[in-house]
Every structure is written in structure tokens, then in C-alpha cells.
């Protein structure tokens, strides 16, 4: 869809883009096609799209023949999406806030998801990405359009200011790539800053889920950046005894004096495994 078509479609349904929901609709088919191509979707795949908006990306995803589930929060968009894709048998609209959507509300038991794709609403980028990692780490690839300025928090490496839970968790899921920049003129309305399309490819050796307990553990490690992880974990309210912590540091080979920003992503996994193996009666989820 070009800008004129986006405006006409919005007028037809009496829609006004809602800033509070991060609505900047893509109006550049070349960009939409490029985003979908970069996801490497196969016709037998199950694809989750977050925030279809008025369907700019959805149309291209559906053309791959894959089974597409699109989760949209804004009820005002539902009639448009239903009308637009009613003849597409591979389309399902999930009328829900993705942040509270449970996996078993739309996937059958044992069913796997292959690809996640989204032009993310920028106001909830971090919780949406973390939710994808926590609930859908079976996906082999995730492709997101994000605000260019926010990318440093994802791509940051240890010992830098932006390094934090988002960099750690995305690294544990797999390898990360910056694909291409999209300028403001490709959207209606135009956002303040340029956007960046990124992808995460699952690490084939990742045989575990990124549990919500692990996410919480990483957040606690970074709670006070100038303090050691040891101090942060004592202050976390997770009731670790000094003895348990000392044992875990010893076994994982991590110095008690380490700060979170100096640890490699895999160090968090090693320490976590030692802590929770020793203490598996704790119920934190
Ligand atoms: N995919 C469309 C496009 O590329 O034109 C729309 C992208 S727009 C940046 C973000 C979309 O996410 C909007 O449709 C918005 O209503 C939706 N959205 C915002 N928060 C959401 C949430 N928590 N769950 C599901 N959809 C959400």
C-alpha cells in the first residue's frame, strides 16, 4: 500500500492512527516486501505477527502461503482486518493484547511456531521482545522493525553503558543482525526517528526455554549497575543465603566481585544453573 491507499483505507473505516498504541502504518510496499523476504518464511510455516495494523506486512506474509496468526490490540482495526483478509484461508486474527496472550489460547498443545515478525509498536518494544523470547523461543527466527535509536540496547556488548537484560536475553536466544534502515517517509503518520529492521536467528544449541524465572534473575543482576551481582542477588528478595551464593559462584567459575555489565551472556546461564539446581524448591514463576 502506498500513502494514498493507507489514507483512503483509514478514511473508509473512520480510523485515525492512535499514537498511544504506537501506530505508524507502513506505506511502502518495497519495504514491506523486503521485511517479509528477510524472514525466510516457508509455505508450511506457522507465523506470528504482532500488531498487523491495517495489514501492510500481513498481506506479504500471507502471500508466502504460511499459516499466519496476527495479534492486534486495537479493536477499531478488527473490522478492517477481517474484511481485508476474509478470503485468505491462511489468516487468523487474534483479537488481543499480545502482552497478555497465552500460548495455549491460539496454539494447540505440541504445536510449534516457526517465525515471528513485527513492525513493533515502539512504546512497548522491550516487553514485547522479552515476551517473544520467554513464550516462543521455539521460533527459528524473529524479524522486527524497531526504532533505530533503541537498537543499541539490543546489540550492546559487555562493558558498555547500554548492555543490560535485553542484550543478554537476545544473545542467549541466538545471533542478531541489523538488516536495513527505513526512513520516516515510509510511514503514515511519520515517526520522529528512523527505523531499523533487525533479525534474531535461533541458536540451534538452545535446547531450553528462556524461562520467566531466568528473565527475572537477569533483571535482578542488573538492578544496581555499580554493585556486584552478589550484592544485587542478596538485595533481590529472592532469599539466597550467603552459603548458597558462595557455592554457586564457586561452581560456575564466576568471581563474586563481578558486576553484571562485565559478564558474558552465557555467564548468566552458568550462574543461574548453579543457583537454581541447588535450590530447586524455590518457586518464583
Ligand atoms: N504492522 C503494521 C504496519 O507495519 O503498518 C502496523 C505497525 S504499528 C507500528 C504497531 C501496531 O501494533 C499497531 O497496529 C498497534 O495497534 C499494535 N499494537 C500496539 N500494542 C500492541 C499490543 N500490546 N499487542 C498487539 N498489538 C499491539
PDB file of C-alpha atoms and ligand atoms in Angstrom:
ATOM      1  CA  UNK A   1       0.000   0.000   0.000  1.00  0.00           C
ATOM      2  CA  UNK A   2       1.198   3.494  -0.760  1.00  0.00           C
ATOM      3  CA  UNK A   3       0.411   6.539   1.378  1.00  0.00           C
ATOM      4  CA  UNK A   4      -2.715   7.403  -0.664  1.00  0.00           C
ATOM      5  CA  UNK A   5      -4.125   3.884  -0.226  1.00  0.00           C
ATOM      6  CA  UNK A   6      -3.376   3.902   3.516  1.00  0.00           C
ATOM      7  CA  UNK A   7      -5.173   7.250   3.932  1.00  0.00           C
ATOM      8  CA  UNK A   8      -8.152   6.072   1.840  1.00  0.00           C
ATOM      9  CA  UNK A   9      -8.472   2.828   3.786  1.00  0.00           C
ATOM     10  CA  UNK A  10      -8.309   4.684   7.110  1.00  0.00           C
ATOM     11  CA  UNK A  11     -10.946   7.170   5.916  1.00  0.00           C
ATOM     12  CA  UNK A  12     -13.199   4.369   4.702  1.00  0.00           C
ATOM     13  CA  UNK A  13     -13.183   2.809   8.197  1.00  0.00           C
ATOM     14  CA  UNK A  14     -13.153   6.111  10.077  1.00  0.00           C
ATOM     15  CA  UNK A  15      -9.740   5.387  11.572  1.00  0.00           C
ATOM     16  CA  UNK A  16      -7.171   7.765  12.977  1.00  0.00           C
ATOM     17  CA  UNK A  17      -3.755   6.390  13.852  1.00  0.00           C
ATOM     18  CA  UNK A  18      -3.500   6.121  17.654  1.00  0.00           C
ATOM     19  CA  UNK A  19      -0.219   7.448  18.964  1.00  0.00           C
ATOM     20  CA  UNK A  20      -0.824   5.807  22.342  1.00  0.00           C
ATOM     21  CA  UNK A  21      -0.715   2.395  20.614  1.00  0.00           C
ATOM     22  CA  UNK A  22       2.403   3.187  18.603  1.00  0.00           C
ATOM     23  CA  UNK A  23       0.504   3.268  15.320  1.00  0.00           C
ATOM     24  CA  UNK A  24       2.728   4.312  12.434  1.00  0.00           C
ATOM     25  CA  UNK A  25       1.448   2.438   9.425  1.00  0.00           C
ATOM     26  CA  UNK A  26       3.917   1.312   6.803  1.00  0.00           C
ATOM     27  CA  UNK A  27       3.088   2.772   3.402  1.00  0.00           C
ATOM     28  CA  UNK A  28       5.930   1.443   1.301  1.00  0.00           C
ATOM     29  CA  UNK A  29       5.395  -1.920  -0.398  1.00  0.00           C
ATOM     30  CA  UNK A  30       9.060  -2.273  -1.297  1.00  0.00           C
ATOM     31  CA  UNK A  31       9.974  -2.084   2.394  1.00  0.00           C
ATOM     32  CA  UNK A  32       7.141  -4.417   3.443  1.00  0.00           C
ATOM     33  CA  UNK A  33       8.230  -6.979   0.836  1.00  0.00           C
ATOM     34  CA  UNK A  34      11.849  -6.715   1.917  1.00  0.00           C
ATOM     35  CA  UNK A  35      10.982  -7.266   5.591  1.00  0.00           C
ATOM     36  CA  UNK A  36       8.941 -10.361   4.781  1.00  0.00           C
ATOM     37  CA  UNK A  37      11.612 -11.728   2.390  1.00  0.00           C
ATOM     38  CA  UNK A  38      14.230 -11.396   5.105  1.00  0.00           C
ATOM     39  CA  UNK A  39      12.217 -13.702   7.390  1.00  0.00           C
ATOM     40  CA  UNK A  40      12.735 -16.667   5.020  1.00  0.00           C
ATOM     41  CA  UNK A  41       9.174 -17.926   5.507  1.00  0.00           C
ATOM     42  CA  UNK A  42       8.260 -21.346   4.066  1.00  0.00           C
ATOM     43  CA  UNK A  43       4.732 -22.248   2.985  1.00  0.00           C
ATOM     44  CA  UNK A  44       4.388 -24.892   5.750  1.00  0.00           C
ATOM     45  CA  UNK A  45       5.394 -22.428   8.496  1.00  0.00           C
ATOM     46  CA  UNK A  46       3.332 -21.036  11.345  1.00  0.00           C
ATOM     47  CA  UNK A  47       3.974 -17.311  11.546  1.00  0.00           C
ATOM     48  CA  UNK A  48       3.040 -14.988  14.376  1.00  0.00           C
ATOM     49  CA  UNK A  49       2.658 -11.328  13.503  1.00  0.00           C
ATOM     50  CA  UNK A  50       2.406  -8.804  16.332  1.00  0.00           C
ATOM     51  CA  UNK A  51       0.376  -5.676  15.565  1.00  0.00           C
ATOM     52  CA  UNK A  52      -0.859  -6.069  11.966  1.00  0.00           C
ATOM     53  CA  UNK A  53      -2.273  -2.521  11.975  1.00  0.00           C
ATOM     54  CA  UNK A  54      -4.114  -2.189   8.673  1.00  0.00           C
ATOM     55  CA  UNK A  55      -2.278  -5.147   7.187  1.00  0.00           C
ATOM     56  CA  UNK A  56       0.716  -3.671   5.349  1.00  0.00           C
ATOM     57  CA  UNK A  57       3.002  -6.569   6.269  1.00  0.00           C
ATOM     58  CA  UNK A  58       0.234  -9.135   6.712  1.00  0.00           C
ATOM     59  CA  UNK A  59      -0.561  -9.074   3.007  1.00  0.00           C
ATOM     60  CA  UNK A  60       3.010 -10.045   2.099  1.00  0.00           C
ATOM     61  CA  UNK A  61       3.250 -12.679   4.834  1.00  0.00           C
ATOM     62  CA  UNK A  62       0.009 -14.276   3.630  1.00  0.00           C
ATOM     63  CA  UNK A  63       1.395 -14.432   0.083  1.00  0.00           C
ATOM     64  CA  UNK A  64       4.074 -16.878   1.292  1.00  0.00           C
ATOM     65  CA  UNK A  65       1.280 -19.427   1.897  1.00  0.00           C
ATOM     66  CA  UNK A  66       2.248 -19.849   5.566  1.00  0.00           C
ATOM     67  CA  UNK A  67      -0.359 -20.032   8.317  1.00  0.00           C
ATOM     68  CA  UNK A  68      -0.464 -16.524   9.733  1.00  0.00           C
ATOM     69  CA  UNK A  69      -1.737 -15.553  13.187  1.00  0.00           C
ATOM     70  CA  UNK A  70      -1.839 -11.799  13.734  1.00  0.00           C
ATOM     71  CA  UNK A  71      -2.309 -10.421  17.243  1.00  0.00           C
ATOM     72  CA  UNK A  72      -3.788  -6.910  17.295  1.00  0.00           C
ATOM     73  CA  UNK A  73      -4.805  -4.921  20.373  1.00  0.00           C
ATOM     74  CA  UNK A  74      -6.872  -2.166  18.738  1.00  0.00           C
ATOM     75  CA  UNK A  75     -10.479  -3.238  18.337  1.00  0.00           C
ATOM     76  CA  UNK A  76     -11.120  -0.385  15.901  1.00  0.00           C
ATOM     77  CA  UNK A  77      -8.881  -2.205  13.408  1.00  0.00           C
ATOM     78  CA  UNK A  78     -10.635  -5.576  13.658  1.00  0.00           C
ATOM     79  CA  UNK A  79     -13.408  -4.928  11.055  1.00  0.00           C
ATOM     80  CA  UNK A  80     -10.894  -3.646   8.519  1.00  0.00           C
ATOM     81  CA  UNK A  81      -8.567  -6.613   9.011  1.00  0.00           C
ATOM     82  CA  UNK A  82     -11.433  -9.104   8.861  1.00  0.00           C
ATOM     83  CA  UNK A  83     -12.810  -7.563   5.653  1.00  0.00           C
ATOM     84  CA  UNK A  84      -9.438  -7.220   4.024  1.00  0.00           C
ATOM     85  CA  UNK A  85      -8.325 -10.799   4.605  1.00  0.00           C
ATOM     86  CA  UNK A  86     -11.661 -12.670   4.808  1.00  0.00           C
ATOM     87  CA  UNK A  87     -10.834 -14.591   1.625  1.00  0.00           C
ATOM     88  CA  UNK A  88      -7.433 -15.723   2.907  1.00  0.00           C
ATOM     89  CA  UNK A  89      -7.797 -19.176   4.437  1.00  0.00           C
ATOM     90  CA  UNK A  90      -4.323 -18.961   5.970  1.00  0.00           C
ATOM     91  CA  UNK A  91      -5.180 -15.860   8.054  1.00  0.00           C
ATOM     92  CA  UNK A  92      -6.325 -15.812  11.685  1.00  0.00           C
ATOM     93  CA  UNK A  93      -6.838 -12.619  13.634  1.00  0.00           C
ATOM     94  CA  UNK A  94      -6.070 -12.851  17.345  1.00  0.00           C
ATOM     95  CA  UNK A  95      -8.011 -10.012  18.945  1.00  0.00           C
ATOM     96  CA  UNK A  96      -5.772  -9.498  21.935  1.00  0.00           C
ATOM     97  CA  UNK A  97      -3.065  -7.544  23.645  1.00  0.00           C
ATOM     98  CA  UNK A  98      -0.054  -9.684  22.805  1.00  0.00           C
ATOM     99  CA  UNK A  99       1.463  -8.988  26.213  1.00  0.00           C
ATOM    100  CA  UNK A 100      -1.288 -10.908  27.969  1.00  0.00           C
ATOM    101  CA  UNK A 101      -1.916 -13.509  25.283  1.00  0.00           C
ATOM    102  CA  UNK A 102      -1.197 -17.046  26.425  1.00  0.00           C
ATOM    103  CA  UNK A 103       0.353 -19.525  24.057  1.00  0.00           C
ATOM    104  CA  UNK A 104      -2.390 -22.109  24.582  1.00  0.00           C
ATOM    105  CA  UNK A 105      -5.058 -19.573  23.620  1.00  0.00           C
ATOM    106  CA  UNK A 106      -4.063 -19.849  19.976  1.00  0.00           C
ATOM    107  CA  UNK A 107      -1.659 -22.769  19.522  1.00  0.00           C
ATOM    108  CA  UNK A 108      -2.675 -26.400  20.013  1.00  0.00           C
ATOM    109  CA  UNK A 109      -0.650 -28.443  22.513  1.00  0.00           C
ATOM    110  CA  UNK A 110       2.587 -29.615  20.907  1.00  0.00           C
ATOM    111  CA  UNK A 111       2.255 -27.168  18.010  1.00  0.00           C
ATOM    112  CA  UNK A 112       5.392 -25.175  17.270  1.00  0.00           C
ATOM    113  CA  UNK A 113       5.801 -21.701  15.951  1.00  0.00           C
ATOM    114  CA  UNK A 114       8.369 -21.044  13.220  1.00  0.00           C
ATOM    115  CA  UNK A 115       8.660 -17.299  12.648  1.00  0.00           C
ATOM    116  CA  UNK A 116       7.754 -14.100  14.486  1.00  0.00           C
ATOM    117  CA  UNK A 117       7.538 -10.879  12.546  1.00  0.00           C
ATOM    118  CA  UNK A 118       6.505  -7.400  13.600  1.00  0.00           C
ATOM    119  CA  UNK A 119       6.758  -3.736  12.899  1.00  0.00           C
ATOM    120  CA  UNK A 120       6.830  -3.223  16.659  1.00  0.00           C
ATOM    121  CA  UNK A 121       4.897  -0.503  18.441  1.00  0.00           C
ATOM    122  CA  UNK A 122       7.901   1.359  19.831  1.00  0.00           C
ATOM    123  CA  UNK A 123       6.383   2.212  23.219  1.00  0.00           C
ATOM    124  CA  UNK A 124       6.430  -1.457  24.259  1.00  0.00           C
ATOM    125  CA  UNK A 125       9.420  -2.751  22.304  1.00  0.00           C
ATOM    126  CA  UNK A 126      11.256  -4.237  25.288  1.00  0.00           C
ATOM    127  CA  UNK A 127       8.352  -6.096  26.935  1.00  0.00           C
ATOM    128  CA  UNK A 128       7.171  -7.400  23.550  1.00  0.00           C
ATOM    129  CA  UNK A 129      10.603  -8.752  22.619  1.00  0.00           C
ATOM    130  CA  UNK A 130      11.043 -10.319  26.062  1.00  0.00           C
ATOM    131  CA  UNK A 131       7.600 -11.909  25.825  1.00  0.00           C
ATOM    132  CA  UNK A 132       8.591 -13.416  22.439  1.00  0.00           C
ATOM    133  CA  UNK A 133      11.780 -14.844  23.945  1.00  0.00           C
ATOM    134  CA  UNK A 134      10.019 -16.202  27.039  1.00  0.00           C
ATOM    135  CA  UNK A 135       6.996 -17.763  25.380  1.00  0.00           C
ATOM    136  CA  UNK A 136       8.119 -18.542  21.833  1.00  0.00           C
ATOM    137  CA  UNK A 137      11.806 -19.450  21.940  1.00  0.00           C
ATOM    138  CA  UNK A 138      10.905 -22.420  19.709  1.00  0.00           C
ATOM    139  CA  UNK A 139      10.664 -19.954  16.767  1.00  0.00           C
ATOM    140  CA  UNK A 140      13.643 -20.338  14.428  1.00  0.00           C
ATOM    141  CA  UNK A 141      13.713 -16.659  13.508  1.00  0.00           C
ATOM    142  CA  UNK A 142      12.308 -13.323  14.657  1.00  0.00           C
ATOM    143  CA  UNK A 143      12.282 -10.231  12.452  1.00  0.00           C
ATOM    144  CA  UNK A 144      11.439  -6.871  13.999  1.00  0.00           C
ATOM    145  CA  UNK A 145      11.283  -3.292  12.854  1.00  0.00           C
ATOM    146  CA  UNK A 146      12.363  -1.136  15.783  1.00  0.00           C
ATOM    147  CA  UNK A 147      13.269   2.469  16.446  1.00  0.00           C
ATOM    148  CA  UNK A 148      16.854   2.869  15.236  1.00  0.00           C
ATOM    149  CA  UNK A 149      17.867   4.695  18.414  1.00  0.00           C
ATOM    150  CA  UNK A 150      16.746   1.770  20.586  1.00  0.00           C
ATOM    151  CA  UNK A 151      18.918  -0.774  18.784  1.00  0.00           C
ATOM    152  CA  UNK A 152      21.978  -0.164  20.979  1.00  0.00           C
ATOM    153  CA  UNK A 153      20.218  -1.797  23.930  1.00  0.00           C
ATOM    154  CA  UNK A 154      19.827  -4.983  21.878  1.00  0.00           C
ATOM    155  CA  UNK A 155      23.242  -5.048  20.219  1.00  0.00           C
ATOM    156  CA  UNK A 156      25.310  -3.817  23.184  1.00  0.00           C
ATOM    157  CA  UNK A 157      28.277  -5.909  24.323  1.00  0.00           C
ATOM    158  CA  UNK A 158      29.650  -6.335  27.866  1.00  0.00           C
ATOM    159  CA  UNK A 159      31.414  -3.364  29.466  1.00  0.00           C
ATOM    160  CA  UNK A 160      29.290  -0.803  27.640  1.00  0.00           C
ATOM    161  CA  UNK A 161      26.627   1.510  29.021  1.00  0.00           C
ATOM    162  CA  UNK A 162      23.735   0.071  27.040  1.00  0.00           C
ATOM    163  CA  UNK A 163      24.493  -3.549  27.954  1.00  0.00           C
ATOM    164  CA  UNK A 164      21.595  -4.897  30.003  1.00  0.00           C
ATOM    165  CA  UNK A 165      18.891  -7.575  30.231  1.00  0.00           C
ATOM    166  CA  UNK A 166      17.710  -7.041  26.656  1.00  0.00           C
ATOM    167  CA  UNK A 167      21.217  -7.557  25.221  1.00  0.00           C
ATOM    168  CA  UNK A 168      21.775 -10.638  27.392  1.00  0.00           C
ATOM    169  CA  UNK A 169      18.437 -12.331  26.689  1.00  0.00           C
ATOM    170  CA  UNK A 170      18.510 -11.738  22.929  1.00  0.00           C
ATOM    171  CA  UNK A 171      22.098 -13.089  22.768  1.00  0.00           C
ATOM    172  CA  UNK A 172      21.047 -16.242  24.558  1.00  0.00           C
ATOM    173  CA  UNK A 173      18.261 -16.803  22.038  1.00  0.00           C
ATOM    174  CA  UNK A 174      20.661 -16.607  19.102  1.00  0.00           C
ATOM    175  CA  UNK A 175      22.599 -14.473  16.665  1.00  0.00           C
ATOM    176  CA  UNK A 176      21.486 -10.934  15.902  1.00  0.00           C
ATOM    177  CA  UNK A 177      21.722  -8.911  12.688  1.00  0.00           C
ATOM    178  CA  UNK A 178      20.960  -5.361  11.651  1.00  0.00           C
ATOM    179  CA  UNK A 179      19.341  -5.701   8.232  1.00  0.00           C
ATOM    180  CA  UNK A 180      18.427  -2.240   6.895  1.00  0.00           C
ATOM    181  CA  UNK A 181      17.302   1.228   7.866  1.00  0.00           C
ATOM    182  CA  UNK A 182      13.860   2.592   6.950  1.00  0.00           C
ATOM    183  CA  UNK A 183      13.322   6.318   6.871  1.00  0.00           C
ATOM    184  CA  UNK A 184      10.347   8.192   8.322  1.00  0.00           C
ATOM    185  CA  UNK A 185       8.725   8.847   4.937  1.00  0.00           C
ATOM    186  CA  UNK A 186       7.795   5.164   4.625  1.00  0.00           C
ATOM    187  CA  UNK A 187       5.134   5.560   7.362  1.00  0.00           C
ATOM    188  CA  UNK A 188       1.855   7.308   7.914  1.00  0.00           C
ATOM    189  CA  UNK A 189       1.913   9.135  10.248  1.00  0.00           C
ATOM    190  CA  UNK A 190       5.670   9.650  10.167  1.00  0.00           C
ATOM    191  CA  UNK A 191       7.555   8.696  13.363  1.00  0.00           C
ATOM    192  CA  UNK A 192      10.138  11.048  14.937  1.00  0.00           C
ATOM    193  CA  UNK A 193      13.140   8.887  14.120  1.00  0.00           C
ATOM    194  CA  UNK A 194      14.380   6.393  11.576  1.00  0.00           C
ATOM    195  CA  UNK A 195      13.576   2.720  11.964  1.00  0.00           C
ATOM    196  CA  UNK A 196      15.780  -0.324  11.712  1.00  0.00           C
ATOM    197  CA  UNK A 197      14.894  -3.852  10.653  1.00  0.00           C
ATOM    198  CA  UNK A 198      16.681  -6.487  12.711  1.00  0.00           C
ATOM    199  CA  UNK A 199      16.592 -10.248  12.946  1.00  0.00           C
ATOM    200  CA  UNK A 200      17.347 -12.865  15.570  1.00  0.00           C
ATOM    201  CA  UNK A 201      18.256 -16.374  14.426  1.00  0.00           C
ATOM    202  CA  UNK A 202      17.814 -19.065  16.999  1.00  0.00           C
ATOM    203  CA  UNK A 203      20.929 -20.741  18.302  1.00  0.00           C
ATOM    204  CA  UNK A 204      20.403 -24.384  17.311  1.00  0.00           C
ATOM    205  CA  UNK A 205      22.121 -25.471  20.545  1.00  0.00           C
ATOM    206  CA  UNK A 206      19.492 -23.688  22.642  1.00  0.00           C
ATOM    207  CA  UNK A 207      17.604 -26.678  23.984  1.00  0.00           C
ATOM    208  CA  UNK A 208      15.892 -24.840  26.819  1.00  0.00           C
ATOM    209  CA  UNK A 209      13.272 -22.197  27.246  1.00  0.00           C
ATOM    210  CA  UNK A 210      14.187 -18.722  28.353  1.00  0.00           C
ATOM    211  CA  UNK A 211      12.016 -19.008  31.462  1.00  0.00           C
ATOM    212  CA  UNK A 212      10.392 -16.065  33.193  1.00  0.00           C
ATOM    213  CA  UNK A 213      12.452 -17.008  36.253  1.00  0.00           C
ATOM    214  CA  UNK A 214      15.658 -16.609  34.247  1.00  0.00           C
ATOM    215  CA  UNK A 215      14.431 -13.243  32.894  1.00  0.00           C
ATOM    216  CA  UNK A 216      13.771 -12.101  36.454  1.00  0.00           C
ATOM    217  CA  UNK A 217      17.190 -13.363  37.590  1.00  0.00           C
ATOM    218  CA  UNK A 218      18.971 -11.361  34.866  1.00  0.00           C
ATOM    219  CA  UNK A 219      16.955  -8.259  35.778  1.00  0.00           C
ATOM    220  CA  UNK A 220      17.971  -8.617  39.432  1.00  0.00           C
ATOM    221  CA  UNK A 221      21.648  -8.980  38.447  1.00  0.00           C
ATOM    222  CA  UNK A 222      21.436  -5.592  36.692  1.00  0.00           C
ATOM    223  CA  UNK A 223      19.267  -3.916  39.363  1.00  0.00           C
ATOM    224  CA  UNK A 224      22.063  -1.642  40.598  1.00  0.00           C
ATOM    225  CA  UNK A 225      24.710  -1.489  37.921  1.00  0.00           C
ATOM    226  CA  UNK A 226      27.523  -0.210  40.125  1.00  0.00           C
ATOM    227  CA  UNK A 227      27.064  -3.005  42.643  1.00  0.00           C
ATOM    228  CA  UNK A 228      28.363  -6.548  42.273  1.00  0.00           C
ATOM    229  CA  UNK A 229      25.906  -9.246  41.188  1.00  0.00           C
ATOM    230  CA  UNK A 230      26.494 -10.854  44.564  1.00  0.00           C
ATOM    231  CA  UNK A 231      25.161  -7.719  46.316  1.00  0.00           C
ATOM    232  CA  UNK A 232      22.290  -7.395  43.869  1.00  0.00           C
ATOM    233  CA  UNK A 233      21.241 -11.002  44.441  1.00  0.00           C
ATOM    234  CA  UNK A 234      21.394 -10.594  48.228  1.00  0.00           C
ATOM    235  CA  UNK A 235      19.196  -7.492  47.899  1.00  0.00           C
ATOM    236  CA  UNK A 236      16.848  -9.155  45.386  1.00  0.00           C
ATOM    237  CA  UNK A 237      14.398 -10.524  47.942  1.00  0.00           C
ATOM    238  CA  UNK A 238      14.918 -13.996  46.453  1.00  0.00           C
ATOM    239  CA  UNK A 239      16.187 -15.299  49.807  1.00  0.00           C
ATOM    240  CA  UNK A 240      19.523 -16.654  48.692  1.00  0.00           C
ATOM    241  CA  UNK A 241      21.726 -17.473  51.670  1.00  0.00           C
ATOM    242  CA  UNK A 242      25.362 -16.377  51.634  1.00  0.00           C
ATOM    243  CA  UNK A 243      26.410 -20.033  51.583  1.00  0.00           C
ATOM    244  CA  UNK A 244      24.259 -20.845  48.592  1.00  0.00           C
ATOM    245  CA  UNK A 245      25.568 -17.846  46.693  1.00  0.00           C
ATOM    246  CA  UNK A 246      29.205 -18.653  47.522  1.00  0.00           C
ATOM    247  CA  UNK A 247      28.747 -22.242  46.329  1.00  0.00           C
ATOM    248  CA  UNK A 248      27.090 -21.099  43.110  1.00  0.00           C
ATOM    249  CA  UNK A 249      29.828 -18.567  42.342  1.00  0.00           C
ATOM    250  CA  UNK A 250      32.482 -21.191  43.033  1.00  0.00           C
ATOM    251  CA  UNK A 251      30.891 -23.847  40.831  1.00  0.00           C
ATOM    252  CA  UNK A 252      30.106 -21.510  37.960  1.00  0.00           C
ATOM    253  CA  UNK A 253      33.637 -20.067  37.985  1.00  0.00           C
ATOM    254  CA  UNK A 254      32.306 -16.519  38.252  1.00  0.00           C
ATOM    255  CA  UNK A 255      34.015 -14.081  40.597  1.00  0.00           C
ATOM    256  CA  UNK A 256      31.894 -12.834  43.491  1.00  0.00           C
ATOM    257  CA  UNK A 257      33.232  -9.369  42.730  1.00  0.00           C
ATOM    258  CA  UNK A 258      31.824  -9.374  39.157  1.00  0.00           C
ATOM    259  CA  UNK A 259      29.375  -6.729  38.066  1.00  0.00           C
ATOM    260  CA  UNK A 260      26.588  -7.690  35.656  1.00  0.00           C
ATOM    261  CA  UNK A 261      27.853  -5.392  32.944  1.00  0.00           C
ATOM    262  CA  UNK A 262      31.128  -7.335  32.767  1.00  0.00           C
ATOM    263  CA  UNK A 263      29.515 -10.769  32.395  1.00  0.00           C
ATOM    264  CA  UNK A 264      29.071 -12.548  29.083  1.00  0.00           C
ATOM    265  CA  UNK A 265      25.505 -13.719  28.337  1.00  0.00           C
ATOM    266  CA  UNK A 266      26.499 -17.352  28.913  1.00  0.00           C
ATOM    267  CA  UNK A 267      27.914 -16.438  32.367  1.00  0.00           C
ATOM    268  CA  UNK A 268      24.376 -15.565  33.469  1.00  0.00           C
ATOM    269  CA  UNK A 269      23.202 -19.032  32.407  1.00  0.00           C
ATOM    270  CA  UNK A 270      26.057 -20.759  34.274  1.00  0.00           C
ATOM    271  CA  UNK A 271      25.413 -18.874  37.495  1.00  0.00           C
ATOM    272  CA  UNK A 272      21.653 -19.326  37.216  1.00  0.00           C
ATOM    273  CA  UNK A 273      22.007 -23.090  36.697  1.00  0.00           C
ATOM    274  CA  UNK A 274      24.208 -23.415  39.766  1.00  0.00           C
ATOM    275  CA  UNK A 275      21.864 -21.319  41.898  1.00  0.00           C
ATOM    276  CA  UNK A 276      18.624 -22.957  40.941  1.00  0.00           C
ATOM    277  CA  UNK A 277      19.937 -26.507  40.761  1.00  0.00           C
ATOM    278  CA  UNK A 278      20.962 -26.159  44.400  1.00  0.00           C
ATOM    279  CA  UNK A 279      17.725 -24.526  45.328  1.00  0.00           C
ATOM    280  CA  UNK A 280      15.044 -26.055  43.194  1.00  0.00           C
ATOM    281  CA  UNK A 281      12.377 -25.871  45.866  1.00  0.00           C
ATOM    282  CA  UNK A 282      12.184 -22.133  45.186  1.00  0.00           C
ATOM    283  CA  UNK A 283       9.074 -21.276  43.278  1.00  0.00           C
ATOM    284  CA  UNK A 284       9.473 -17.990  41.546  1.00  0.00           C
ATOM    285  CA  UNK A 285       7.311 -18.326  38.462  1.00  0.00           C
TER     286      UNK A 285
HETATM  287  N1  LIG B   1       2.165  -3.821  11.079  1.00  0.00           N
HETATM  288  C1  LIG B   1       1.550  -2.549  10.745  1.00  0.00           C
HETATM  289  C2  LIG B   1       2.385  -1.803   9.742  1.00  0.00           C
HETATM  290  O1  LIG B   1       3.544  -2.221   9.541  1.00  0.00           O
HETATM  291  O2  LIG B   1       1.886  -0.851   9.168  1.00  0.00           O
HETATM  292  C3  LIG B   1       1.320  -1.684  11.996  1.00  0.00           C
HETATM  293  C4  LIG B   1       2.569  -1.355  12.775  1.00  0.00           C
HETATM  294  S1  LIG B   1       2.308  -0.184  14.081  1.00  0.00           S
HETATM  295  C5  LIG B   1       3.954   0.407  14.263  1.00  0.00           C
HETATM  296  C6  LIG B   1       2.131  -1.176  15.550  1.00  0.00           C
HETATM  297  C7  LIG B   1       0.843  -1.988  15.656  1.00  0.00           C
HETATM  298  O3  LIG B   1       0.881  -2.727  16.878  1.00  0.00           O
HETATM  299  C8  LIG B   1      -0.428  -1.156  15.700  1.00  0.00           C
HETATM  300  O4  LIG B   1      -1.389  -1.752  14.861  1.00  0.00           O
HETATM  301  C9  LIG B   1      -0.885  -1.254  17.168  1.00  0.00           C
HETATM  302  O5  LIG B   1      -2.285  -1.114  17.332  1.00  0.00           O
HETATM  303  C10 LIG B   1      -0.398  -2.635  17.527  1.00  0.00           C
HETATM  304  N2  LIG B   1      -0.166  -2.860  18.957  1.00  0.00           N
HETATM  305  C11 LIG B   1       0.258  -1.962  19.885  1.00  0.00           C
HETATM  306  N3  LIG B   1       0.375  -2.549  21.086  1.00  0.00           N
HETATM  307  C12 LIG B   1       0.026  -3.857  20.919  1.00  0.00           C
HETATM  308  C13 LIG B   1      -0.070  -4.979  21.810  1.00  0.00           C
HETATM  309  N4  LIG B   1       0.231  -4.868  23.103  1.00  0.00           N
HETATM  310  N5  LIG B   1      -0.494  -6.157  21.302  1.00  0.00           N
HETATM  311  C14 LIG B   1      -0.813  -6.287  19.983  1.00  0.00           C
HETATM  312  N6  LIG B   1      -0.751  -5.250  19.103  1.00  0.00           N
HETATM  313  C15 LIG B   1      -0.323  -4.061  19.562  1.00  0.00           C
END
